[in-house]
XYZ file of C-alpha atoms in Angstrom:
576
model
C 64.147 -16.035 18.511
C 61.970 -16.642 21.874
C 61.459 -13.465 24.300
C 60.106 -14.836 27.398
C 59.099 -12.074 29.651
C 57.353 -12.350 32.902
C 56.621 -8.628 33.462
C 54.731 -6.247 31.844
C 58.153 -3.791 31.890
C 60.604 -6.200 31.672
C 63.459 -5.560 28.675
C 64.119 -7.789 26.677
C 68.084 -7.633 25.476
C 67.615 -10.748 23.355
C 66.642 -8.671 19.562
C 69.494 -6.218 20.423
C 73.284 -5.967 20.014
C 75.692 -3.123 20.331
C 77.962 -3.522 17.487
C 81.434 -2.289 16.929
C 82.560 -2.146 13.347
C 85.706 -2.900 14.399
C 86.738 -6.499 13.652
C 89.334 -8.948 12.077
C 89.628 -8.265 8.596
C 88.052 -11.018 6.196
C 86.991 -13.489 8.736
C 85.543 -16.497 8.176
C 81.902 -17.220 10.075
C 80.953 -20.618 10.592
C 77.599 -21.671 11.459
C 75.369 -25.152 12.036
C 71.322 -24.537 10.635
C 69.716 -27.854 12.042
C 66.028 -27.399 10.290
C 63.638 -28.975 12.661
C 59.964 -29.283 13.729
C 59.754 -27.138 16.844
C 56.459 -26.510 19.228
C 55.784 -22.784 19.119
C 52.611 -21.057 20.925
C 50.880 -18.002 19.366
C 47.040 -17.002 19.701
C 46.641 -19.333 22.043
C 47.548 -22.202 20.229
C 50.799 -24.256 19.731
C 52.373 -25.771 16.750
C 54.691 -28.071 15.288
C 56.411 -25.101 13.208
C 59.622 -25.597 11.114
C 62.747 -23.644 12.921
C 65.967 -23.426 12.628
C 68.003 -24.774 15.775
C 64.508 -24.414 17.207
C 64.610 -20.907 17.426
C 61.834 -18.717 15.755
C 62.820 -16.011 14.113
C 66.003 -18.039 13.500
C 69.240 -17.357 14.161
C 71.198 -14.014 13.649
C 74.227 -13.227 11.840
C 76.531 -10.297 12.072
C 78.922 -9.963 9.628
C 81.838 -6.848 8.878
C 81.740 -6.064 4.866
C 84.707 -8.766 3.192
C 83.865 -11.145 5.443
C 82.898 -14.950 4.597
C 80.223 -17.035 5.465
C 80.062 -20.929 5.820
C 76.635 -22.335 6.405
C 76.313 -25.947 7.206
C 71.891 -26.844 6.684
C 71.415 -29.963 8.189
C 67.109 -31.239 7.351
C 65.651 -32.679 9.859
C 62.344 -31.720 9.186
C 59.910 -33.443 7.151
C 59.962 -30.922 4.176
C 62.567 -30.175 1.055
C 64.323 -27.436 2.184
C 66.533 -24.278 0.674
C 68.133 -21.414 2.467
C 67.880 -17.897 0.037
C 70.611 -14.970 1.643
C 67.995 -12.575 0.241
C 70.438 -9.521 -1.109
C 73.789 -11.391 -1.018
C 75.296 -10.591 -4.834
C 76.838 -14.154 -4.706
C 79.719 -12.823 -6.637
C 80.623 -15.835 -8.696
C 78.838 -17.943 -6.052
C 75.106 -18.977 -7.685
C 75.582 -22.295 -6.185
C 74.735 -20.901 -2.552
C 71.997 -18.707 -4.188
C 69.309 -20.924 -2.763
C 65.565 -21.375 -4.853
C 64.578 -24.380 -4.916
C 65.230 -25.711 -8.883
C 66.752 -22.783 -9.722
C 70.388 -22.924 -8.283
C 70.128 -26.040 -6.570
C 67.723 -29.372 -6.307
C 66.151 -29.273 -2.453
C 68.361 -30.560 0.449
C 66.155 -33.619 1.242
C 65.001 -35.012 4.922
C 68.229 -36.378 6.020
C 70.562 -34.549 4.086
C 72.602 -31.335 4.257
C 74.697 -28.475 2.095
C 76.774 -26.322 3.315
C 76.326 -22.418 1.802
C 79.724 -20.760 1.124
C 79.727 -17.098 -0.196
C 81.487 -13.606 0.997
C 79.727 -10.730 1.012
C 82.138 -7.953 -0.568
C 81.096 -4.326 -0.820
C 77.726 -4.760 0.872
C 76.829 -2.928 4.214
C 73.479 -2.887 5.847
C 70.538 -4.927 6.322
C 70.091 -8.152 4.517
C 68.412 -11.351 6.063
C 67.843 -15.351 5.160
C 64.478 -17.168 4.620
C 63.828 -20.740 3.400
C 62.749 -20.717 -0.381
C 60.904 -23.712 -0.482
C 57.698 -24.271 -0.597
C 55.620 -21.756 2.071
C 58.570 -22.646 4.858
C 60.156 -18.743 5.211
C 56.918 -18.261 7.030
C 59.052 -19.751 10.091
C 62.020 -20.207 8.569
C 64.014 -16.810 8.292
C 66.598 -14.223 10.406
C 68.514 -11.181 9.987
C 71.812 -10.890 8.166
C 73.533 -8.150 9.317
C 76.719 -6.719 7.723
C 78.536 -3.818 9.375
C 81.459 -1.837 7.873
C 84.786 -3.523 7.248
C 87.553 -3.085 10.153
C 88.976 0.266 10.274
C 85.843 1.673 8.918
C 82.898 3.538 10.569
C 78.843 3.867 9.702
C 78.676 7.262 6.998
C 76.699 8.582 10.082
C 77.056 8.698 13.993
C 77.570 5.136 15.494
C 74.529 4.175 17.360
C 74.216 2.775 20.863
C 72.465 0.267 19.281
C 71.403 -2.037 16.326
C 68.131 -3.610 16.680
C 66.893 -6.080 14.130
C 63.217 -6.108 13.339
C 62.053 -8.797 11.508
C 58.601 -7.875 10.187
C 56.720 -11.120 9.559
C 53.386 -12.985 9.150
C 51.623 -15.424 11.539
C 48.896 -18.468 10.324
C 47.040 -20.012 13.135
C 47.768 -23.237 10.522
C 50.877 -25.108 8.710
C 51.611 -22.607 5.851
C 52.488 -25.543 4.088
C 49.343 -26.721 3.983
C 47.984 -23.148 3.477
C 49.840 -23.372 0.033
C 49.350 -26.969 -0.909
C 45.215 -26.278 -0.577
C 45.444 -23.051 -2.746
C 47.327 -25.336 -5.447
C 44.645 -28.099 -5.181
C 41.956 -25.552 -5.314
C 43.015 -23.164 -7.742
C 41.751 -20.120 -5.159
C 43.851 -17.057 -3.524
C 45.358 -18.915 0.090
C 43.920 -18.356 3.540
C 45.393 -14.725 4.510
C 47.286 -14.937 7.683
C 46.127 -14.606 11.354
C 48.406 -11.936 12.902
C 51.271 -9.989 12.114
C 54.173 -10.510 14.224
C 57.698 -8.064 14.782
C 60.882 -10.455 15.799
C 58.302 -13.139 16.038
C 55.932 -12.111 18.602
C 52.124 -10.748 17.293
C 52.214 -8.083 20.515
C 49.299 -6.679 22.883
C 46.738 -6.289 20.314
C 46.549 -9.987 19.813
C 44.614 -12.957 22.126
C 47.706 -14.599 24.284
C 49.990 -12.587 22.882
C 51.078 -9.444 25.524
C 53.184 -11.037 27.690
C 55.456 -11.787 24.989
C 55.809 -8.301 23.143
C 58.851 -7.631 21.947
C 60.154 -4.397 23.716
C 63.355 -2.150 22.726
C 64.800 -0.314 25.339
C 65.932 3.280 24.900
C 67.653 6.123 27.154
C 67.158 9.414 26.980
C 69.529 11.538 24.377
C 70.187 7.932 22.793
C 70.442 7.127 19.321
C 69.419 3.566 17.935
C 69.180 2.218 14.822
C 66.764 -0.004 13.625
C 66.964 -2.675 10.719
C 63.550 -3.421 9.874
C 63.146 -6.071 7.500
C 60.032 -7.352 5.725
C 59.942 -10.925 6.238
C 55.810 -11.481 5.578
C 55.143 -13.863 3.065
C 51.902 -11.792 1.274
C 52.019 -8.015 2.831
C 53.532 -5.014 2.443
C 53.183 -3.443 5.126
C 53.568 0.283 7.467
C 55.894 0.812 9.918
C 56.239 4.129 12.424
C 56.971 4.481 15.797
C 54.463 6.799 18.034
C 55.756 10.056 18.525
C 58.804 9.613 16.959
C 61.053 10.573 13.942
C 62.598 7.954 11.597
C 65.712 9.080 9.825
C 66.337 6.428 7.012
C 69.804 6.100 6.461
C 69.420 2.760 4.104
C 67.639 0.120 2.764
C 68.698 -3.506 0.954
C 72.374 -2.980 2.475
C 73.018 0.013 0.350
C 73.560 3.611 2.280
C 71.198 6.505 1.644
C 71.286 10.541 1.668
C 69.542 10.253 4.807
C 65.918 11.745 4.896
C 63.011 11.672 7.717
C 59.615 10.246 8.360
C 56.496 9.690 10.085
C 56.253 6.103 8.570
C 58.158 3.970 6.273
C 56.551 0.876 4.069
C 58.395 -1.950 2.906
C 57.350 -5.289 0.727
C 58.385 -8.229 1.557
C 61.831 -8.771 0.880
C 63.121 -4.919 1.588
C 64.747 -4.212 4.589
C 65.044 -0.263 5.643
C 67.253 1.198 8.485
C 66.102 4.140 10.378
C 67.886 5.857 12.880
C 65.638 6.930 15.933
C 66.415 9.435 19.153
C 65.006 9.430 22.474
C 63.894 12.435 22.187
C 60.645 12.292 23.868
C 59.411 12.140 27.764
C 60.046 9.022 29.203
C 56.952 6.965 28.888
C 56.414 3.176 26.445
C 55.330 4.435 23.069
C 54.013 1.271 20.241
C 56.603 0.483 17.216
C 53.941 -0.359 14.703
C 53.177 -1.819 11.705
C 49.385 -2.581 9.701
C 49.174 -3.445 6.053
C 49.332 -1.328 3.068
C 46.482 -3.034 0.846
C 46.736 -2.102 -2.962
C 44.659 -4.631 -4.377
C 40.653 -3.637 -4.774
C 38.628 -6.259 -3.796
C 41.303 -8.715 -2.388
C 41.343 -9.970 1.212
C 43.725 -8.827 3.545
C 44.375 -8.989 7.440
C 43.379 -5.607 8.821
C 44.751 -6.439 12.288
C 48.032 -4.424 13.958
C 51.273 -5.753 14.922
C 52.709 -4.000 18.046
C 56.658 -3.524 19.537
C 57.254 -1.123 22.306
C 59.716 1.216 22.597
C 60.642 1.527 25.804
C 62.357 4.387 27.894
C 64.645 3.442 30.642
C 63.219 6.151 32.925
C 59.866 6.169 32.259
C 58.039 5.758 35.489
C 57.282 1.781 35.347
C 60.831 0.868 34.330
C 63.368 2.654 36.496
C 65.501 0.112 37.883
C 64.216 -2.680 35.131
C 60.952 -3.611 37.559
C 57.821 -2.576 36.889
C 56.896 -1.034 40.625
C 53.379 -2.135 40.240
C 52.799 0.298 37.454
C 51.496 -0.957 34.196
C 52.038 1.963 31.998
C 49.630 1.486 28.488
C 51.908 2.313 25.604
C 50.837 5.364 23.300
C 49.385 4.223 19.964
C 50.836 6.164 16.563
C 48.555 6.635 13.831
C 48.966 4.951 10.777
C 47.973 5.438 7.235
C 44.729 4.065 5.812
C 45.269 0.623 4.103
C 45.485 1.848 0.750
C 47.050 5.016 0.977
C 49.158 4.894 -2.052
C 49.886 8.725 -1.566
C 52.078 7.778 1.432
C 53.823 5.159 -0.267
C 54.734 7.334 -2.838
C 56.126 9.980 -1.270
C 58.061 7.456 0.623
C 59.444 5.603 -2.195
C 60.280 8.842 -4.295
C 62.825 10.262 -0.954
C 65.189 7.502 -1.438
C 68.495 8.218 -3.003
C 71.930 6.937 -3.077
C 74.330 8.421 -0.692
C 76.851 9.425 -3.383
C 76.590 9.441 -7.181
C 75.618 6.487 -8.329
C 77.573 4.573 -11.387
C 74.414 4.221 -13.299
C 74.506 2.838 -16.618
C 73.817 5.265 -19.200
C 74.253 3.187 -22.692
C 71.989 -0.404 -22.799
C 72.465 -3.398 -24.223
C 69.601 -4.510 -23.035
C 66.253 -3.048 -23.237
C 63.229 -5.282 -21.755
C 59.566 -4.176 -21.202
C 58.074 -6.473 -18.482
C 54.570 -7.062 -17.727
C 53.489 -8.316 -14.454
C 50.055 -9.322 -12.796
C 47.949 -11.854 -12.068
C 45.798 -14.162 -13.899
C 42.443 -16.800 -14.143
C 43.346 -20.133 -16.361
C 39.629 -21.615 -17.507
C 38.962 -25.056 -15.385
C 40.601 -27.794 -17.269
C 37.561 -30.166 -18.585
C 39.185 -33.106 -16.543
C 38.374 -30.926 -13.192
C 36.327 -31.314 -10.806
C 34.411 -27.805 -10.011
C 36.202 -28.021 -6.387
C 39.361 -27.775 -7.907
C 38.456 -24.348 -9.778
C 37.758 -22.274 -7.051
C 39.295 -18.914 -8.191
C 36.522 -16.156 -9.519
C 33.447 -17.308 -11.555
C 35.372 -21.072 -11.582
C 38.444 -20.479 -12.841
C 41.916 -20.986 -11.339
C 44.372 -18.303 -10.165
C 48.053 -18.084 -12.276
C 50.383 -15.047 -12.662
C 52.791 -14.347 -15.365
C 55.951 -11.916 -16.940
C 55.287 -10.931 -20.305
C 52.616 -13.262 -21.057
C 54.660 -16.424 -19.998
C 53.358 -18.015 -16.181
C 56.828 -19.298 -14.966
C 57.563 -23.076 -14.488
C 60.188 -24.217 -12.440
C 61.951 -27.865 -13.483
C 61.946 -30.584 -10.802
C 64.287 -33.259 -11.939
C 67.068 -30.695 -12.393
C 68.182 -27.002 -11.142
C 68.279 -24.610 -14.071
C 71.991 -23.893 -12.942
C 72.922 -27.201 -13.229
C 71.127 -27.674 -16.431
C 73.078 -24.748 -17.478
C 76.321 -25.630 -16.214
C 76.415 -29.353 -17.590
C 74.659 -28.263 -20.595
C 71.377 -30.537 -20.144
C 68.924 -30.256 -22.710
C 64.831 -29.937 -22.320
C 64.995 -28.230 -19.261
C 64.773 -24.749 -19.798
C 64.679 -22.399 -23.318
C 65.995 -18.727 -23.563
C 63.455 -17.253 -25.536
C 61.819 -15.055 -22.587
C 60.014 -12.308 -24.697
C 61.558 -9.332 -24.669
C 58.214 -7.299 -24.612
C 54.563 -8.789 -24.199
C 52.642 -10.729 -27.269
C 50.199 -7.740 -27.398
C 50.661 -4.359 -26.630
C 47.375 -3.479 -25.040
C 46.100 -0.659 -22.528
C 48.107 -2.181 -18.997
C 46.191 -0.249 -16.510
C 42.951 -0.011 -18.241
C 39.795 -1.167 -17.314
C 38.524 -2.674 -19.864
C 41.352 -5.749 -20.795
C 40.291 -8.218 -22.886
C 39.363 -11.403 -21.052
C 42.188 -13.592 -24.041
C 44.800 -12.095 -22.161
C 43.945 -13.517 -18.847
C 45.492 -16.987 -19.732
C 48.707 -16.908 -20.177
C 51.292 -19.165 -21.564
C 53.219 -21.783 -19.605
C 56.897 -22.405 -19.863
C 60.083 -22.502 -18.106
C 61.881 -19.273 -20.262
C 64.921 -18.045 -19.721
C 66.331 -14.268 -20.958
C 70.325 -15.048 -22.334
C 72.330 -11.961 -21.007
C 75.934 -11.547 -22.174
C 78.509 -10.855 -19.488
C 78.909 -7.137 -18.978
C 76.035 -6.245 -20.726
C 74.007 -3.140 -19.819
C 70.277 -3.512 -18.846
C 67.450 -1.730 -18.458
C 64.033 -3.267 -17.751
C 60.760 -1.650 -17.751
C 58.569 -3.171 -15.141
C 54.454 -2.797 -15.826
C 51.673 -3.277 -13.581
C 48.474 -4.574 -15.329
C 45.108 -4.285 -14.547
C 44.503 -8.229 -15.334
C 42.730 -9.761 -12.419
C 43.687 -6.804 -10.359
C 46.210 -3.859 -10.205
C 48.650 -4.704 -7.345
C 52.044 -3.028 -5.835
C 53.876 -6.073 -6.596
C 57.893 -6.340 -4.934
C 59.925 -7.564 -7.686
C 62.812 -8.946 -6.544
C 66.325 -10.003 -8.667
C 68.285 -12.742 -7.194
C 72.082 -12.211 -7.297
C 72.211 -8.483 -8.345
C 71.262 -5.125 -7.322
C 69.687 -2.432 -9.292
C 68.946 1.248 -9.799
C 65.890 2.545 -9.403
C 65.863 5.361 -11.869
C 62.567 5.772 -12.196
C 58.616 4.940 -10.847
C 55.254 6.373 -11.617
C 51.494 5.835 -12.476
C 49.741 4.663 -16.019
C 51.705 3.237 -18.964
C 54.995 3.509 -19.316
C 55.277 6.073 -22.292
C 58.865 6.296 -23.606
C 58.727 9.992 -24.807
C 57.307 11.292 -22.412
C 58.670 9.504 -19.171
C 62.465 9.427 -19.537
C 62.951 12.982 -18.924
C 62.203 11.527 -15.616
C 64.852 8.912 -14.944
C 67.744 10.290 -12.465
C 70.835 8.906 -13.624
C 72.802 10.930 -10.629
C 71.909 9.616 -7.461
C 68.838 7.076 -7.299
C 68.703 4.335 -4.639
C 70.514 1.099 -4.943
C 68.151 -1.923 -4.291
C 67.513 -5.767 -4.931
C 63.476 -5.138 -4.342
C 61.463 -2.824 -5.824
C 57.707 -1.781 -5.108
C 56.228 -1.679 -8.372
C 53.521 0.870 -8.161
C 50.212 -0.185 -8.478
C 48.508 0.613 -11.577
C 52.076 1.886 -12.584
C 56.042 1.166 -13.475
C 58.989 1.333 -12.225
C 62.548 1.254 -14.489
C 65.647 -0.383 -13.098
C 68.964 -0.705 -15.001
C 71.707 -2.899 -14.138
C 75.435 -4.057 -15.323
C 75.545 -8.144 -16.040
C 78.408 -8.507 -14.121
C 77.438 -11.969 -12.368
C 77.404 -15.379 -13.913
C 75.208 -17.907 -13.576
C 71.055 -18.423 -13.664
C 69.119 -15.566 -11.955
C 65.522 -15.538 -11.143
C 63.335 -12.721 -10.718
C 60.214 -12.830 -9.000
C 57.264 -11.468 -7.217
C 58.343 -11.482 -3.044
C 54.804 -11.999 -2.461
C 54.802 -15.595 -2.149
C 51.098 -16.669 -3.123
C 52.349 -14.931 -6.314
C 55.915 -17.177 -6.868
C 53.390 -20.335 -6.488
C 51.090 -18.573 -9.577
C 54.094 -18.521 -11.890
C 55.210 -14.804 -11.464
C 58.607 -15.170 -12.043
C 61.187 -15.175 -15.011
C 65.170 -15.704 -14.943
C 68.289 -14.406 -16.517
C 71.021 -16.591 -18.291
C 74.313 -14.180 -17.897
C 77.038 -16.344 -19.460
C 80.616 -16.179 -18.483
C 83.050 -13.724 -19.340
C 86.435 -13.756 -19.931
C 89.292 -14.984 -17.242
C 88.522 -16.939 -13.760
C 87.179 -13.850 -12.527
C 84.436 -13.883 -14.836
C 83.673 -17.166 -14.879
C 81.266 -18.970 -12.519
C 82.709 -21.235 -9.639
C 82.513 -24.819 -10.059
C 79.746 -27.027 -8.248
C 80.635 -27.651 -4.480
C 80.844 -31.524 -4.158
C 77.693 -31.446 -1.432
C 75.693 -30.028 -3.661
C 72.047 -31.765 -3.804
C 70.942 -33.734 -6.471
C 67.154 -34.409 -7.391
């Protein structure tokens, strides 16, 4: 959304609400997404950027728990287009899941779909971003779902919610950031600034007068919904001077804990309750990248918010006096302090005891990295850009992930269409070799390519073992799993070793979540009930890696009864 400010001090009410969780029970929420072209300045420059309703981030939505959404996307832009409601179970619902060729074909220039889906037993922080192509770099907004009527937050009601959308800026069309990498076969242009609810902030050329600013009284208590919308970063967050108490994170509550600095990859959102607590003065809301990957380019620069006390001496009375007051700076960790991110990630647990599975049906050992595919002999050197002339790819278990393009997989599925997809997805990798080593041989940089499914009965029990490699590069990768969430039971460095590391799992209380960080050089295990029909895919959230082929997806077949059964197509729904 657009904060025009003509003062240095001026506050900006447009990124907050003050909610009341008080509502009409099970309402329905309709909304109109026009996707169009809309001229957007940053650094100085403008652009023709893809919106929704023009608006940049897009629009918000505030939801109670129960309630129902109806989404009408309309395309006017000049792209295929999807809208993801990154988090949302779907309950029933894949159709309104959103990938492009995985739950639906595109919605085409011209055309629309309307999204139907209620969000039951869900409170906290999700958001929506575009899932085609590179177009969530613009295209994305905060979903925000508050208690159901009658209920109250499991901790004191702020004065107010304040979305922050955490996102990514290129000084380009992103599309055509991605299309080049594709023709080239190199890592993509990194991005030019980092931006919080849309705006890069002071640090940036052209940039101050926009900064987004959050206003704040003495004695008050906010709470802030920070979201990780950048397409390629995890990235830092902290606030100078000030506490964070995280309360949740991926719309799941939290035994709440506090903080210096939390980090999030893209696709996790994390709410943090925050007190004015300090002398009234403007103090930065910050956040720089967290860089795991040795070697690999990265923008180094800092995004900036201000927090902003009501009092402090340029802002009494909402003018700024002639006083320009310069915000205090936090500090924030170095750019690959893993240390940090550890601790942070190994405070998180669920708010009450968690229903964890503790017998599996399912047992899967996941690889995940990166790879370099030799330069096909009908290439032209300029098309194998990647190191020493190769091309870059990314895989699961071996297999670099293909998505179809004259059908969804869900609708292959559903109308039982043959040679689109298979379901042998290897439950383990072809060879078992030494993941975090450094010495891997160079035949396992190529992997296979296919369009694999992994068949999942309904109401089976899972447990998947996700494992960094060294390939290419050790990298915290976010792996996220469309239409479920998961517990985290368990995260740490090396190779997963069976014997030694399940004395570690915590089957009482560990955090609920649809994205995990996997470490780098590490694993993390997640375990899950199949309790959701239809095609699921699970992915890297760093997008340069989706476009590599890191990505996989579940077949959980229907169960017994209506309830268990998957919803029929919508009649809208776009064909290819």
């Amino acid at each position: 959304m657009e904060i025009i400010k003509s003062f240095p001090c001026f506050i900006s009410f447009a990124v907050l609400l003050l909610f009341s969780p008080m509502a009409e029970a099970n309402k329905a929420h309709h909304h109109e997404f026009i996707i169009q072209a809309t001229k957007v300045k940053r650094l100085c420059e403008t652009h023709n950027s893809i919106t929704v309703n023009g608006m940049f981030p897009g629009p918000q939505l505030v939801i109670n728990n129960g309630d129902t959404l109806i989404v009408k996307v309309i395309n006017r832009a000049r792209y295929n287009v999807t809208i993801h409601w990154h988090g949302v179970r779907q309950m029933r619902t894949g159709w309104a899941d959103g990938p492009e060729f995985v739950t639906q074909c595109p919605i085409r220039p011209g055309s629309s779909y309307t999204y139907r889906f209620t969000i039951q037993g869900q409170e906290g922080t999700l958001w929506w971003h575009a899932h085609s192509s590179w177009l969530r770099a613009t295209v994305y907004g905060s979903l925000l779902v508050l208690p159901p009527a009658g209920s109250s937050y499991p901790f004191p009601t702020p004065h107010l919610n304040v979305p922050l959308l955490l996102g990514e800026w290129w000084d380009a069309n992103p599309v055509d950031v991605l299309r080049e990498s594709i023709r080239t076969g190199a890592a993509p242009n990194i991005s030019d600034a980092y931006t919080i609810n849309g705006q890069p902030g002071d640090l940036y050329k052209c940039s101050s007068q926009d900064t987004t600013i959050v206003p704040i009284n003495v004695g008050e208590t906010i709470l802030l919904r920070v979201i990780n919308s950048a397409l390629n970063q995890p990235l830092f967050f902290t606030v100078a001077n000030h506490k964070l108490t995280v309360v949740g994170a991926d719309a799941s509550y939290l035994k709440p804990f506090t903080t210096n600095v939390i980090v999030l990859g893209p696709g996790q959102t994390t709410d943090v309750l925050i007190t004015g607590d300090q002398p009234p003065n403007r103090y930065y809301m910050a956040a720089r990248a967290y860089q795991s990957a040795q070697n690999a380019p990265f923008g180094n620069t800092t995004t900036t918010a201000i927090l902003q006390y009501k009092s402090a001496p340029c802002c009494i009375g909402g003018t700024n006096k002639g006083i320009s007051v310069k915000p205090i700076m936090p500090l924030l960790p170095a750019y690959n302090d893993t240390n940090t991110v550890t601790r942070f990630s190994q405070s998180f647990r669920s708010l009450r005891k968690a229903e964890v599975p503790t017998e599996l049906d399912e047992n899967l050992f996941i690889t995940i990295g990166l790879g370099l595919n030799n330069c096909p002999k009908n290439f032209r050197s300029r098309r194998c850009q990647g190191p020493n002339g190769t091309r870059f790819t990314a895989s699961m278990n071996n297999v670099s992930f293909a998505l179809p393009s004259n059908y969804s997989l869900l609708q292959a599925h559903h109308h039982s269409i043959p040679g689109v997809f298979t379901t042998d997805f290897p439950v383990k990798p072809p060879v078992k070799f030494d993941y975090t080593g450094s010495n891997i041989s160079r035949s396992l940089y190529q992997p296979d390519r296919g369009t694999k499914l992994y068949k999942l009965k309904y109401g089976s029990r899972v447990q998947i073992v996700l494992q960094d490699t060294g390939i290419v590069t050790p990298e915290n990768h976010p792996i996220h799993l469309h239409g479920y969430d998961f517990y985290i039971v368990a995260e740490g460095f090396g190779n997963f070793n069976p014997k030694k590391d399940t004395v570690k799992f915590n089957l009482e209380d560990p955090p609920l979540r649809n994205t995990v960080g996997v470490p780098v050089n590490g694993w993390a295990v997640i375990r899950f009930v199949a309790d959701n029909p239809g095609v699921w895919i699970m992915h890297c959230h760093l997008d340069a890696h989706i476009s590599w082929g890191l990505a996989m997806a579940f077949l959980v077949e229907n169960g017994k009864g209506l309830l268990e059964t998957m919803e029929e197509p919508p009649a809208d729904l776009p064909v290819c």
